[in-house]
Coordinates of C-alpha atoms and ligand atoms in Angstrom, one line a residue:
M1 CA 7.1 93.1 10.2
K2 CA 5.7 89.2 10.6
T3 CA 4.3 86.6 8.5
A4 CA 1.2 84.7 8.8
E5 CA -0.3 81.3 7.6
K6 CA -3.6 80.4 7.2
T7 CA -4.1 76.6 6.6
L8 CA -7.0 75.0 4.2
R9 CA -8.6 71.6 5.4
Y10 CA -10.5 69.4 3.1
T11 CA -11.3 65.6 2.6
I12 CA -10.3 63.6 -0.3
Y13 CA -12.5 60.6 -1.7
S14 CA -11.3 58.4 -4.5
A15 CA -14.7 57.8 -5.8
L16 CA -18.4 59.0 -5.5
E17 CA -19.4 55.6 -3.8
E18 CA -17.1 56.5 -0.8
L19 CA -19.1 59.7 -0.2
P20 CA -21.7 59.6 2.6
E21 CA -25.2 58.8 1.2
S22 CA -26.8 62.4 0.9
L23 CA -23.7 63.8 -0.7
Q24 CA -23.7 61.0 -3.4
K25 CA -27.1 61.9 -4.3
L26 CA -26.5 65.4 -4.6
L27 CA -23.1 64.9 -6.8
R28 CA -25.2 62.4 -9.0
H29 CA -27.6 65.1 -9.3
A30 CA -25.1 67.7 -10.3
R31 CA -23.5 65.4 -12.7
N32 CA -26.7 64.8 -14.3
E33 CA -27.2 68.7 -14.8
T34 CA -24.2 68.9 -16.8
Q35 CA -26.3 67.0 -19.4
K36 CA -28.3 70.4 -19.8
A37 CA -25.7 73.0 -19.7
Y38 CA -25.5 75.5 -22.8
A39 CA -21.8 75.7 -23.5
P40 CA -21.5 76.0 -27.4
Y41 CA -18.4 78.5 -26.9
S42 CA -16.2 76.6 -24.2
N43 CA -17.5 73.1 -24.6
F44 CA -16.9 72.9 -21.0
K45 CA -20.1 71.8 -19.5
V46 CA -20.6 72.4 -15.5
G47 CA -23.2 71.2 -13.2
A48 CA -23.9 72.4 -9.8
S49 CA -26.6 71.1 -7.5
V50 CA -27.4 72.3 -4.2
L51 CA -29.1 70.8 -1.2
M52 CA -31.5 73.1 0.7
N53 CA -32.6 72.9 4.7
N54 CA -36.2 71.7 3.3
K55 CA -33.9 68.8 1.4
K56 CA -34.8 70.0 -1.9
M57 CA -32.0 69.5 -4.4
I58 CA -31.9 72.2 -6.8
G59 CA -29.6 72.0 -10.1
G60 CA -28.0 74.5 -12.5
N61 CA -25.4 74.5 -15.1
N62 CA -23.6 77.3 -17.3
Q63 CA -25.5 79.2 -19.5
E64 CA -23.2 80.8 -22.1
N65 CA -23.9 83.7 -24.4
A66 CA -22.2 85.0 -27.7
A67 CA -21.6 88.4 -25.6
F68 CA -19.4 86.4 -23.5
P69 CA -19.6 88.2 -19.9
S70 CA -23.3 87.9 -20.2
G71 CA -23.3 84.0 -19.4
L72 CA -23.7 82.9 -16.0
C73 CA -21.6 79.7 -13.9
A74 CA -23.6 76.8 -13.1
E75 CA -23.2 77.5 -9.2
R76 CA -24.7 80.6 -9.7
T77 CA -27.4 79.5 -11.9
A78 CA -28.2 77.0 -9.1
I79 CA -27.9 79.1 -6.2
F80 CA -29.8 81.9 -7.6
Y81 CA -32.6 79.7 -9.0
A82 CA -32.7 78.1 -5.5
H83 CA -32.9 80.9 -3.4
S84 CA -35.5 82.8 -6.0
Q85 CA -37.6 80.0 -5.3
Y86 CA -37.0 79.2 -1.3
P87 CA -35.7 82.7 -0.1
D88 CA -36.0 81.4 3.3
E89 CA -34.2 78.0 3.3
G90 CA -30.6 77.8 3.8
I91 CA -28.2 76.0 1.8
E92 CA -26.6 73.3 3.4
A93 CA -24.4 71.7 0.5
I94 CA -23.4 72.3 -3.1
A95 CA -21.8 69.8 -5.4
I96 CA -19.6 70.9 -8.6
T97 CA -18.7 69.1 -11.6
A98 CA -17.7 69.8 -14.9
L99 CA -17.4 67.6 -18.2
Y100 CA -14.7 68.3 -20.9
K101 CA -15.1 66.7 -24.3
G102 CA -17.6 64.3 -22.6
E103 CA -15.6 63.4 -19.8
I104 CA -15.4 64.5 -16.2
T105 CA -12.3 66.8 -15.5
H106 CA -9.5 64.6 -14.1
E107 CA -8.5 67.5 -11.6
T108 CA -11.4 68.8 -9.3
I109 CA -13.5 72.0 -10.5
K110 CA -13.1 75.0 -8.3
P111 CA -15.5 77.8 -8.6
C112 CA -14.5 81.0 -10.1
G113 CA -13.9 84.1 -7.8
A114 CA -17.5 85.5 -8.5
C115 CA -19.0 82.3 -7.5
C116 CA -17.0 82.0 -4.5
Q117 CA -18.2 85.5 -3.6
V118 CA -21.6 84.5 -4.2
L119 CA -21.1 81.6 -1.9
S120 CA -19.8 83.4 0.8
E121 CA -23.1 85.5 1.1
T122 CA -25.2 82.0 0.7
E123 CA -23.7 80.9 3.4
R124 CA -24.0 83.9 5.7
R125 CA -27.6 83.9 4.6
S126 CA -27.7 80.0 5.6
G127 CA -26.2 80.9 9.2
K128 CA -23.8 77.6 8.9
A129 CA -21.0 76.3 7.1
I130 CA -22.0 75.2 3.6
T131 CA -20.5 71.7 2.4
I132 CA -18.8 72.0 -0.7
I133 CA -17.9 68.9 -3.2
L134 CA -15.5 69.6 -5.7
D135 CA -15.8 66.6 -8.6
G136 CA -13.3 65.0 -10.4
Q137 CA -11.9 61.7 -12.0
D138 CA -8.8 61.5 -10.0
Q139 CA -10.3 62.6 -6.7
I140 CA -13.4 64.2 -4.9
E141 CA -12.7 66.6 -2.5
V142 CA -15.2 67.8 0.4
L143 CA -14.7 71.1 2.1
S144 CA -16.4 72.3 4.9
G145 CA -17.3 75.8 4.8
V146 CA -16.3 78.9 2.1
S147 CA -13.6 79.6 4.4
Q148 CA -11.8 76.8 3.1
L149 CA -12.2 77.8 -0.5
L150 CA -11.9 81.8 -0.1
P151 CA -9.7 82.2 3.3
F152 CA -9.7 86.0 2.5
R153 CA -13.1 87.4 1.4
F154 CA -15.5 90.5 1.5
S155 CA -18.2 89.1 4.0
G156 CA -20.2 92.3 3.8
E157 CA -19.9 92.6 7.7
E158 CA -17.9 95.7 6.9
L159 CA -20.9 97.4 5.3
K160 CA -22.5 97.3 8.8
R161 CA -19.9 99.5 10.6
Ligands
LIG1 N1 -17.9 77.7 -15.3 C1 -18.8 77.4 -14.4 O1 -19.9 77.1 -14.8 N2 -18.3 77.1 -13.3 C2 -17.2 77.3 -12.7 O2 -16.6 77.0 -11.5 C3 -15.9 77.6 -13.8 C4 -16.6 78.2 -15.1 C5 -18.3 77.9 -16.9 C6 -18.3 79.4 -17.3 C7 -18.1 79.3 -18.8 O3 -19.4 78.9 -19.4 C8 -17.2 77.9 -19.1 O4 -17.4 77.0 -17.7 C9 -15.9 77.8 -19.1 O5 -15.2 79.0 -18.6

């Protein structure tokens, strides 16, 4: 028997203004998306915006439903919409942010497991690491690639064997 370790690496910024210009723009876009969320059940308004290879920014937000599992997270709303409109464009970056009781959450928001899985396939489709921006009032975290978010994941490669 032996044990192994995987280390996660990410960059921490203390405010939006510290981010590189293009990521600032994407995060501002995502913050704006929270305003259009439909979250009457949780009151947790999530915004996500993706930056595509063609430099288009596409946003989405969470869409809830009284039959809870029928709703969709902001990340998947944004990714699926982006790829439904531009199926051949890769996604370079995603910014995710959330408002609770009208304020950006103190801790960074992390995508749920289902969204991580979709991000994993989105990255495979794009062919290169996606920059992931997680917004929070206390700090902003920037990850390079889904491997930094979901180190053990089902990539789909297994289906080819
Ligand atoms: N939610 C997202 O949209 N993204 C996340 O990363 C986590 C959770 C939504 C789902 C639901 O509408 C609300 O937040 C509370 O869970």
